[in-house]
CSV table of C-alpha atoms in Angstrom, one decimal:
chain,number,residue,atom,x,y,z
H,197,UNK,CA,-3.1,22.4,-27.5
H,198,UNK,CA,-3.7,22.7,-31.2
H,199,UNK,CA,-7.4,23.3,-30.6
H,200,UNK,CA,-6.6,26.2,-28.3
H,201,UNK,CA,-4.1,27.7,-30.8
H,202,UNK,CA,-6.5,27.3,-33.7
H,203,UNK,CA,-9.2,29.2,-31.8
H,204,UNK,CA,-7.2,32.1,-30.7
H,205,UNK,CA,-8.1,35.5,-32.2
H,206,UNK,CA,-6.7,35.6,-35.8
H,207,UNK,CA,-4.4,38.7,-35.2
H,208,UNK,CA,-2.8,37.0,-32.2
H,209,UNK,CA,-2.4,33.7,-34.0
H,210,UNK,CA,-0.9,35.4,-37.1
H,211,UNK,CA,1.7,37.0,-34.8
H,212,UNK,CA,2.8,33.5,-33.7
H,213,UNK,CA,2.8,31.4,-36.9
H,214,UNK,CA,3.8,27.7,-36.7
H,215,UNK,CA,7.0,26.5,-38.3
H,216,UNK,CA,6.2,22.8,-37.7
H,217,UNK,CA,3.3,20.9,-36.2
H,218,UNK,CA,2.8,17.2,-35.4
H,219,UNK,CA,0.9,15.1,-32.9
H,220,UNK,CA,3.6,15.7,-30.3
H,221,UNK,CA,4.9,19.2,-30.9
H,222,UNK,CA,4.0,22.7,-32.0
H,223,UNK,CA,7.1,24.7,-33.1
H,224,UNK,CA,6.6,28.5,-33.4
H,225,UNK,CA,8.4,30.4,-36.2
H,226,UNK,CA,8.7,33.8,-34.5
H,227,UNK,CA,10.9,32.7,-31.7
H,228,UNK,CA,11.7,29.0,-32.1
H,229,UNK,CA,9.8,28.1,-29.0
H,230,UNK,CA,7.8,24.9,-28.8
H,231,UNK,CA,5.0,23.1,-26.9
H,232,UNK,CA,5.6,19.4,-26.6
H,233,UNK,CA,3.7,16.5,-25.2
H,234,UNK,CA,5.6,13.4,-24.2
H,235,UNK,CA,6.1,10.6,-21.7
H,236,UNK,CA,9.7,11.8,-21.0
H,237,UNK,CA,11.2,15.3,-21.0
H,238,UNK,CA,14.8,14.5,-20.2
H,239,UNK,CA,17.3,17.0,-21.8
H,240,UNK,CA,16.9,20.6,-22.9
H,241,UNK,CA,15.3,23.4,-20.9
H,242,UNK,CA,11.6,23.4,-20.1
H,243,UNK,CA,10.3,26.7,-18.8
H,244,UNK,CA,6.7,25.5,-18.2
H,245,UNK,CA,6.3,21.8,-17.2
H,246,UNK,CA,2.9,20.3,-16.5
H,247,UNK,CA,2.7,16.6,-15.3
H,248,UNK,CA,-0.7,14.9,-15.4
H,249,UNK,CA,-1.8,12.0,-13.3
H,250,UNK,CA,1.6,11.3,-11.7
H,251,UNK,CA,-0.1,9.3,-8.9
H,252,UNK,CA,-1.4,6.7,-11.3
H,253,UNK,CA,1.9,6.7,-13.1
H,254,UNK,CA,3.9,6.2,-9.9
H,255,UNK,CA,1.7,3.3,-8.8
H,256,UNK,CA,1.5,1.4,-12.1
H,257,UNK,CA,4.7,2.4,-13.8
H,258,UNK,CA,7.2,3.3,-11.0
H,259,UNK,CA,10.1,3.4,-13.4
H,260,UNK,CA,8.4,6.1,-15.5
H,261,UNK,CA,7.8,8.1,-12.3
H,262,UNK,CA,11.5,7.9,-11.5
H,263,UNK,CA,12.3,9.1,-14.9
H,264,UNK,CA,10.1,12.2,-14.4
H,265,UNK,CA,11.8,13.0,-11.1
H,266,UNK,CA,15.3,12.5,-12.4
H,267,UNK,CA,14.8,13.7,-15.9
H,268,UNK,CA,11.9,16.1,-16.5
H,269,UNK,CA,11.9,18.1,-13.2
H,270,UNK,CA,15.6,18.9,-13.3
H,271,UNK,CA,15.1,20.3,-16.8
H,272,UNK,CA,13.0,23.2,-15.3
H,273,UNK,CA,15.3,26.2,-14.6
H,274,UNK,CA,15.1,28.3,-11.4
H,275,UNK,CA,12.8,30.8,-13.2
H,276,UNK,CA,10.6,28.1,-14.7
H,277,UNK,CA,7.3,26.7,-13.3
H,278,UNK,CA,6.5,23.0,-12.7
H,279,UNK,CA,3.0,21.8,-11.8
H,280,UNK,CA,1.8,18.3,-11.0
H,281,UNK,CA,-1.9,17.4,-10.9
H,282,UNK,CA,-3.1,13.9,-10.1
H,283,UNK,CA,-5.6,11.7,-8.3
H,284,UNK,CA,-3.9,10.4,-5.2
H,285,UNK,CA,-3.0,6.7,-5.4
H,286,UNK,CA,-2.1,5.6,-1.8
H,287,UNK,CA,0.8,6.5,0.6
H,288,UNK,CA,3.8,5.5,-1.4
H,289,UNK,CA,5.6,6.3,-4.6
H,290,UNK,CA,7.2,9.4,-6.2
H,291,UNK,CA,4.0,11.4,-6.3
H,292,UNK,CA,3.2,10.8,-2.7
H,293,UNK,CA,6.7,11.7,-1.6
H,294,UNK,CA,6.6,15.0,-3.5
H,295,UNK,CA,3.1,15.9,-2.4
H,296,UNK,CA,3.7,14.9,1.3
H,297,UNK,CA,6.7,17.2,1.6
H,298,UNK,CA,4.6,20.1,0.2
H,299,UNK,CA,1.7,19.3,2.4
H,300,UNK,CA,3.8,19.1,5.5
H,301,UNK,CA,5.4,22.5,4.7
H,302,UNK,CA,1.9,24.0,4.3
H,303,UNK,CA,0.8,22.5,7.6
H,304,UNK,CA,3.8,24.0,9.3
H,305,UNK,CA,3.2,27.4,7.7
H,306,UNK,CA,6.4,27.3,5.7
H,307,UNK,CA,6.3,29.2,2.5
H,308,UNK,CA,7.6,27.3,-0.6
H,309,UNK,CA,10.8,28.7,-2.0
H,310,UNK,CA,12.6,28.2,-5.3
H,311,UNK,CA,12.7,24.5,-6.3
H,312,UNK,CA,10.0,23.6,-3.8
H,313,UNK,CA,6.4,22.7,-4.6
H,314,UNK,CA,3.4,24.4,-3.0
H,315,UNK,CA,0.5,22.1,-1.9
H,316,UNK,CA,-2.9,22.6,-3.4
H,317,UNK,CA,-6.0,20.5,-2.6
H,318,UNK,CA,-9.3,21.1,-4.2
H,319,UNK,CA,-12.3,19.2,-2.5
H,320,UNK,CA,-15.4,18.4,-4.4
H,321,UNK,CA,-17.6,20.8,-2.4
H,322,UNK,CA,-15.7,23.8,-3.7
H,323,UNK,CA,-17.3,23.3,-7.2
H,324,UNK,CA,-20.6,25.2,-7.2
H,325,UNK,CA,-22.0,22.8,-9.9
H,326,UNK,CA,-21.8,19.8,-7.5
H,327,UNK,CA,-25.4,20.0,-6.3
H,328,UNK,CA,-28.6,17.9,-6.6
H,329,UNK,CA,-32.2,17.9,-5.6
H,330,UNK,CA,-32.3,16.4,-2.0
H,331,UNK,CA,-35.9,15.4,-2.6
H,332,UNK,CA,-34.9,12.8,-5.1
H,333,UNK,CA,-32.0,11.3,-3.1
H,334,UNK,CA,-32.3,9.2,0.1
H,335,UNK,CA,-29.5,10.1,2.4
H,336,UNK,CA,-29.0,7.6,5.3
H,337,UNK,CA,-28.3,8.6,8.9
H,338,UNK,CA,-24.9,7.3,8.6
H,339,UNK,CA,-24.2,9.4,5.6
H,340,UNK,CA,-25.5,12.5,7.4
H,341,UNK,CA,-23.1,11.6,10.3
H,342,UNK,CA,-20.2,11.7,7.8
H,343,UNK,CA,-21.2,15.1,6.4
H,344,UNK,CA,-21.7,16.5,10.0
H,345,UNK,CA,-18.2,15.4,10.9
H,346,UNK,CA,-16.8,16.8,7.7
H,347,UNK,CA,-18.4,20.2,8.4
H,348,UNK,CA,-16.5,20.4,11.7
H,349,UNK,CA,-13.3,19.2,10.1
H,350,UNK,CA,-13.2,21.7,7.2
H,351,UNK,CA,-15.0,24.5,9.0
H,352,UNK,CA,-17.6,24.9,6.3
H,353,UNK,CA,-21.3,23.9,5.9
H,354,UNK,CA,-22.2,21.1,3.6
H,355,UNK,CA,-25.7,21.9,2.2
H,356,UNK,CA,-28.4,19.4,1.7
H,357,UNK,CA,-28.0,19.9,-2.1
H,358,UNK,CA,-24.3,19.2,-1.9
H,359,UNK,CA,-25.0,16.1,0.3
H,360,UNK,CA,-27.5,14.9,-2.3
H,361,UNK,CA,-25.0,15.3,-5.1
H,362,UNK,CA,-22.3,13.3,-3.2
H,363,UNK,CA,-24.6,10.4,-2.4
H,364,UNK,CA,-26.0,10.4,-5.9
H,365,UNK,CA,-22.5,10.4,-7.4
H,366,UNK,CA,-21.3,7.6,-5.2
H,367,UNK,CA,-24.3,5.4,-5.8
H,368,UNK,CA,-24.6,5.9,-9.5
H,369,UNK,CA,-20.9,6.2,-10.6
H,370,UNK,CA,-19.2,4.0,-8.0
H,371,UNK,CA,-22.0,1.5,-7.0
H,372,UNK,CA,-22.0,2.8,-3.4
H,373,UNK,CA,-18.2,2.2,-3.0
H,374,UNK,CA,-17.1,4.8,-0.4
H,375,UNK,CA,-13.4,4.0,-1.0
H,376,UNK,CA,-13.7,4.9,-4.7
H,377,UNK,CA,-15.4,8.1,-3.7
H,378,UNK,CA,-12.5,8.9,-1.4
H,379,UNK,CA,-10.1,8.3,-4.3
H,380,UNK,CA,-11.9,10.2,-7.0
H,381,UNK,CA,-13.9,12.8,-5.1
H,382,UNK,CA,-12.0,13.3,-1.8
H,383,UNK,CA,-13.3,15.8,0.8
H,384,UNK,CA,-9.9,16.1,2.6
H,385,UNK,CA,-6.3,15.4,1.9
H,386,UNK,CA,-6.5,12.4,4.2
H,387,UNK,CA,-9.2,10.9,2.1
H,388,UNK,CA,-7.2,11.5,-1.0
H,389,UNK,CA,-4.3,9.6,0.3
H,390,UNK,CA,-6.6,6.7,1.3
H,391,UNK,CA,-5.2,3.7,-0.6
H,392,UNK,CA,-7.2,2.3,-3.5
H,393,UNK,CA,-8.2,-1.3,-2.7
H,394,UNK,CA,-7.7,-2.3,-6.4
H,395,UNK,CA,-5.5,-5.3,-6.5
H,396,UNK,CA,-5.0,-5.6,-2.8
H,397,UNK,CA,-5.2,-9.0,-1.0
H,398,UNK,CA,-6.1,-8.2,2.6
H,399,UNK,CA,-7.9,-4.8,2.7
H,400,UNK,CA,-11.4,-6.0,3.7
H,401,UNK,CA,-9.8,-8.2,6.5
H,402,UNK,CA,-7.8,-5.3,7.9
H,403,UNK,CA,-10.8,-2.9,7.7
H,404,UNK,CA,-12.9,-5.4,9.6
H,405,UNK,CA,-10.2,-5.9,12.2
H,406,UNK,CA,-10.0,-2.2,12.8
H,407,UNK,CA,-13.8,-1.9,13.1
H,408,UNK,CA,-13.9,-4.7,15.6
H,409,UNK,CA,-11.0,-3.2,17.6
H,410,UNK,CA,-8.6,-6.0,16.9
H,411,UNK,CA,-5.9,-3.6,15.8
H,412,UNK,CA,-4.9,-1.5,18.7
H,413,UNK,CA,-3.3,-2.1,22.1
H,414,UNK,CA,-2.4,-5.8,22.3
H,415,UNK,CA,0.2,-6.0,25.1
H,416,UNK,CA,2.6,-8.9,25.9
H,417,UNK,CA,1.1,-11.3,28.4
H,418,UNK,CA,3.7,-12.7,30.8
H,419,UNK,CA,3.4,-16.4,31.4
H,420,UNK,CA,2.4,-17.3,27.8
H,421,UNK,CA,5.0,-18.6,25.3
H,422,UNK,CA,5.6,-16.5,22.2
H,423,UNK,CA,5.5,-18.3,18.9
H,424,UNK,CA,7.2,-16.9,15.8
H,425,UNK,CA,6.3,-17.1,12.1
H,426,UNK,CA,9.0,-16.5,9.5
H,427,UNK,CA,9.5,-15.6,5.9
H,428,UNK,CA,13.2,-16.2,5.2
H,429,UNK,CA,14.2,-14.6,1.9
H,430,UNK,CA,16.8,-16.1,-0.4
H,431,UNK,CA,19.2,-13.2,-0.1
H,432,UNK,CA,16.6,-10.5,0.3
H,433,UNK,CA,14.3,-9.7,3.2
H,434,UNK,CA,13.2,-11.6,6.2
H,435,UNK,CA,10.0,-10.9,8.2
H,436,UNK,CA,9.0,-12.4,11.6
H,437,UNK,CA,5.7,-12.1,13.4
H,438,UNK,CA,5.7,-12.7,17.2
H,439,UNK,CA,2.4,-14.1,18.6
H,440,UNK,CA,0.9,-15.3,21.8
H,441,UNK,CA,-2.2,-17.6,21.8
H,442,UNK,CA,-4.8,-16.8,24.4
H,443,UNK,CA,-7.9,-18.8,24.1
H,444,UNK,CA,-9.1,-18.5,20.6
H,445,UNK,CA,-7.2,-15.2,20.0
H,446,UNK,CA,-3.9,-15.1,18.2
H,447,UNK,CA,-2.3,-12.0,19.7
H,448,UNK,CA,0.5,-10.6,17.5
H,449,UNK,CA,2.6,-8.4,19.7
H,450,UNK,CA,5.6,-7.6,17.5
H,451,UNK,CA,6.9,-7.7,14.0
H,452,UNK,CA,10.6,-7.8,13.1
H,453,UNK,CA,12.1,-7.3,9.6
H,454,UNK,CA,15.3,-6.5,7.9
H,455,UNK,CA,17.1,-6.9,4.6
H,456,UNK,CA,20.5,-8.3,3.7
H,457,UNK,CA,21.2,-9.7,7.2
H,458,UNK,CA,22.3,-13.1,8.2
H,459,UNK,CA,20.2,-15.5,10.3
H,460,UNK,CA,22.3,-14.7,13.4
H,461,UNK,CA,21.0,-11.1,13.3
H,462,UNK,CA,17.3,-12.3,13.7
H,463,UNK,CA,18.2,-14.8,16.3
H,464,UNK,CA,19.9,-12.1,18.4
H,465,UNK,CA,17.0,-9.7,17.8
H,466,UNK,CA,14.6,-12.3,19.2
H,467,UNK,CA,16.8,-13.2,22.2
H,468,UNK,CA,17.0,-9.4,23.1
H,469,UNK,CA,13.2,-9.4,23.7
H,470,UNK,CA,13.6,-11.6,26.7
H,471,UNK,CA,10.6,-13.6,25.8
H,472,UNK,CA,10.1,-17.3,26.5
H,473,UNK,CA,9.6,-18.9,23.1
H,474,UNK,CA,7.2,-21.7,22.1
H,475,UNK,CA,7.4,-22.9,18.5
H,476,UNK,CA,9.4,-21.3,15.6
H,477,UNK,CA,7.4,-21.8,12.4
H,478,UNK,CA,9.4,-21.7,9.0
H,479,UNK,CA,8.1,-21.9,5.4
H,480,UNK,CA,8.5,-25.2,3.6
H,481,UNK,CA,11.5,-24.0,1.6
H,482,UNK,CA,13.6,-23.7,4.8
H,483,UNK,CA,14.7,-27.3,4.2
H,484,UNK,CA,16.0,-26.5,0.7
H,485,UNK,CA,19.7,-26.2,0.2
H,486,UNK,CA,20.9,-22.7,-0.8
H,487,UNK,CA,24.0,-20.5,-0.4
H,488,UNK,CA,24.1,-19.3,3.2
H,489,UNK,CA,26.5,-16.7,4.6
H,490,UNK,CA,29.7,-18.8,4.4
H,491,UNK,CA,28.5,-22.2,3.3
H,492,UNK,CA,25.9,-24.1,1.3
H,493,UNK,CA,23.1,-25.6,3.3
H,494,UNK,CA,19.5,-25.4,4.3
H,495,UNK,CA,18.3,-22.3,6.4
H,496,UNK,CA,16.8,-24.7,8.9
H,497,UNK,CA,20.2,-26.3,9.6
H,498,UNK,CA,21.8,-22.9,10.2
H,499,UNK,CA,19.0,-21.7,12.5
H,500,UNK,CA,19.2,-25.0,14.5
H,501,UNK,CA,23.0,-24.4,14.9
H,502,UNK,CA,22.4,-20.8,16.0
H,503,UNK,CA,19.5,-21.7,18.4
H,504,UNK,CA,19.6,-25.4,19.3
H,505,UNK,CA,17.4,-24.7,22.4
H,506,UNK,CA,14.5,-23.4,20.2
H,507,UNK,CA,11.8,-25.8,18.7
H,508,UNK,CA,11.6,-25.4,14.9
H,509,UNK,CA,8.6,-26.4,12.9
H,510,UNK,CA,8.3,-26.6,9.1
H,511,UNK,CA,4.9,-25.4,7.7
H,512,UNK,CA,3.7,-27.7,4.9
H,513,UNK,CA,3.3,-26.2,1.5
H,514,UNK,CA,-0.2,-25.7,0.2
H,515,UNK,CA,-1.2,-26.7,-3.3
H,516,UNK,CA,-1.0,-23.2,-4.7
H,517,UNK,CA,-0.5,-19.6,-3.6
H,518,UNK,CA,-4.1,-18.5,-3.9
H,519,UNK,CA,-5.1,-21.3,-1.5
H,520,UNK,CA,-2.7,-19.9,1.0
H,521,UNK,CA,-4.2,-16.5,0.7
H,522,UNK,CA,-7.7,-17.8,1.2
H,523,UNK,CA,-6.6,-19.7,4.3
H,524,UNK,CA,-5.1,-16.4,5.7
H,525,UNK,CA,-8.3,-14.5,4.8
H,526,UNK,CA,-10.5,-17.0,6.6
H,527,UNK,CA,-8.4,-17.1,9.7
H,528,UNK,CA,-7.8,-13.4,10.0
H,529,UNK,CA,-10.7,-12.9,12.3
H,530,UNK,CA,-8.7,-14.8,15.0
H,531,UNK,CA,-5.9,-12.2,14.8
H,532,UNK,CA,-5.4,-9.4,17.3
H,533,UNK,CA,-2.5,-7.1,16.3
H,534,UNK,CA,-0.7,-4.5,18.4
H,535,UNK,CA,-0.6,-1.3,16.5
H,536,UNK,CA,2.7,0.0,17.8
H,537,UNK,CA,4.7,-3.2,18.0
H,538,UNK,CA,3.5,-4.3,14.5
H,539,UNK,CA,3.3,-1.0,12.8
H,540,UNK,CA,5.6,-1.9,9.8
H,541,UNK,CA,3.9,-5.3,9.4
H,542,UNK,CA,0.4,-3.7,9.4
H,543,UNK,CA,1.5,-1.3,6.7
H,544,UNK,CA,3.0,-4.1,4.6
H,545,UNK,CA,-0.2,-6.1,4.9
H,546,UNK,CA,-2.3,-3.1,3.8
H,547,UNK,CA,0.0,-2.5,0.7
H,548,UNK,CA,0.4,-6.2,-0.2
H,549,UNK,CA,-1.1,-6.4,-3.7
H,550,UNK,CA,-1.2,-8.3,-7.0
H,551,UNK,CA,1.4,-7.6,-9.7
H,552,UNK,CA,0.4,-5.1,-12.3
H,553,UNK,CA,0.9,-6.3,-15.9
H,554,UNK,CA,1.8,-3.2,-17.9
H,555,UNK,CA,1.3,-4.9,-21.2
H,556,UNK,CA,-2.3,-6.0,-20.4
H,557,UNK,CA,-3.0,-2.9,-18.3
H,558,UNK,CA,-4.4,-4.9,-15.4
H,559,UNK,CA,-3.5,-6.8,-12.2
H,560,UNK,CA,-2.8,-10.5,-12.5
H,561,UNK,CA,-3.0,-13.2,-9.8
H,562,UNK,CA,0.5,-13.1,-8.7
H,563,UNK,CA,1.9,-11.2,-5.7
H,564,UNK,CA,4.2,-8.2,-6.3
H,565,UNK,CA,7.5,-9.2,-4.9
H,566,UNK,CA,9.6,-6.2,-5.7
H,567,UNK,CA,8.0,-3.5,-3.4
H,568,UNK,CA,9.1,-4.9,0.0
H,569,UNK,CA,5.6,-5.8,1.2
H,570,UNK,CA,5.6,-9.5,0.5
H,571,UNK,CA,7.8,-10.7,3.4
H,572,UNK,CA,5.3,-9.7,6.1
H,573,UNK,CA,2.4,-11.3,4.2
H,574,UNK,CA,4.3,-14.5,3.6
H,575,UNK,CA,5.4,-14.7,7.2
H,576,UNK,CA,1.9,-14.3,8.6
H,577,UNK,CA,0.6,-16.9,6.2
H,578,UNK,CA,2.8,-19.4,8.0
H,579,UNK,CA,0.5,-18.8,11.0
H,580,UNK,CA,-2.6,-19.3,9.0
H,581,UNK,CA,-1.4,-22.4,7.2
H,582,UNK,CA,0.5,-24.1,10.0
H,583,UNK,CA,-0.7,-23.0,13.5
H,584,UNK,CA,-3.3,-25.0,15.3
H,585,UNK,CA,-3.5,-24.1,19.0
H,586,UNK,CA,-4.7,-27.6,20.1
H,587,UNK,CA,-1.7,-29.2,18.3
H,588,UNK,CA,1.1,-27.1,19.8
H,589,UNK,CA,3.9,-29.6,20.7
H,590,UNK,CA,5.6,-29.3,24.1
H,591,UNK,CA,8.1,-26.4,24.2
H,592,UNK,CA,11.9,-27.0,24.5
H,593,UNK,CA,14.2,-29.2,22.6
H,594,UNK,CA,15.3,-29.2,19.1
H,595,UNK,CA,12.4,-30.4,17.0
H,596,UNK,CA,12.2,-30.6,13.2
H,597,UNK,CA,8.8,-31.2,11.6
H,598,UNK,CA,7.9,-31.5,8.1
H,599,UNK,CA,10.8,-33.8,7.1
H,600,UNK,CA,8.5,-36.4,5.7
H,601,UNK,CA,5.2,-36.2,3.9
H,602,UNK,CA,2.1,-35.9,6.1
H,603,UNK,CA,-1.6,-35.3,5.7
H,604,UNK,CA,-3.1,-32.3,7.6
H,605,UNK,CA,-6.7,-31.9,8.7
H,606,UNK,CA,-7.2,-29.8,5.6
H,607,UNK,CA,-6.5,-32.7,3.3
H,608,UNK,CA,-3.4,-31.0,1.9
H,609,UNK,CA,-0.1,-32.7,1.8
H,610,UNK,CA,3.4,-31.3,2.5
């Protein structure tokens, strides 16, 4: 801002002398107005507010994004102007919520009114400078197929020079990573919202499952028992995957979750399905004493009291969290997931990621537990770590496994 002010025509600059200047503010003497740069703008009246890279702020520093929404935006009066520009960073967070509302209004043909944002999207091919010599770039048949589909979608031709630039940019700047290209140089809003794979645990496994058709219509198969895999939170969320084993395929037909509910709620939800249940797999800490709804005890004890006719199994604990993630990744090729019945679970798995250390400015090898996505991942890990089709015990009766140390085929101990 100081550079722009300094390089204005002298007569214009002289009519607006500075009273005070610093790294964060230019205060003008002629009318006491100011231009400020800050990470928070709470308080006062801001007639022109520009917010940069809010998508990245919302993903890595959600508390700061909340401060912008609750502090900075309300400081703009009805006759003021607020603009937000950013690279999109997935389908969650304050920036996505604001932009999604504006985009939905635009799609519906609704004109933005006072206090509402108007959606603007600028694809890479709008820039006339984004061209390259096609004779010096090898464009594959698959890449041409992408551009041909894009032409139909945006109703605009994508020239050979534009195609060459895109391929060259992706190969040189992003090492051929299409996902990074979607994030930084999107062709459509849908691509822009495509979640960055940085810090995620299961994105490659989910992408492969979709390509292989293992996420789609996976219906309930009458005659096969339904096994369940639980993550039971200590006072927070509980997630349950419902699965039928058919040959070598683990068919996940439904996902159930909720927060702040007692175990009786989940037992009732499962009974309402009318399914015939096989084994109920619980995490290792289900045997640990904790404060329950009205008493102190182990979750397993309470669940056995609520459903004595079900067979409960305790999944042994692996030696560390990362080992459990690797087991899940390795077994994910066995999973077939119903897209409708497990919609929330699939979304949680796609957003399950490492914790971001704001001090170090990088992801660390710990799961993020505060965003509501860990329950689904922890629940499906019980399947990967504890379910072996050939070792399914007979159904019925009240069984309790895992009460004493045993060695599994993996060599790990409970």
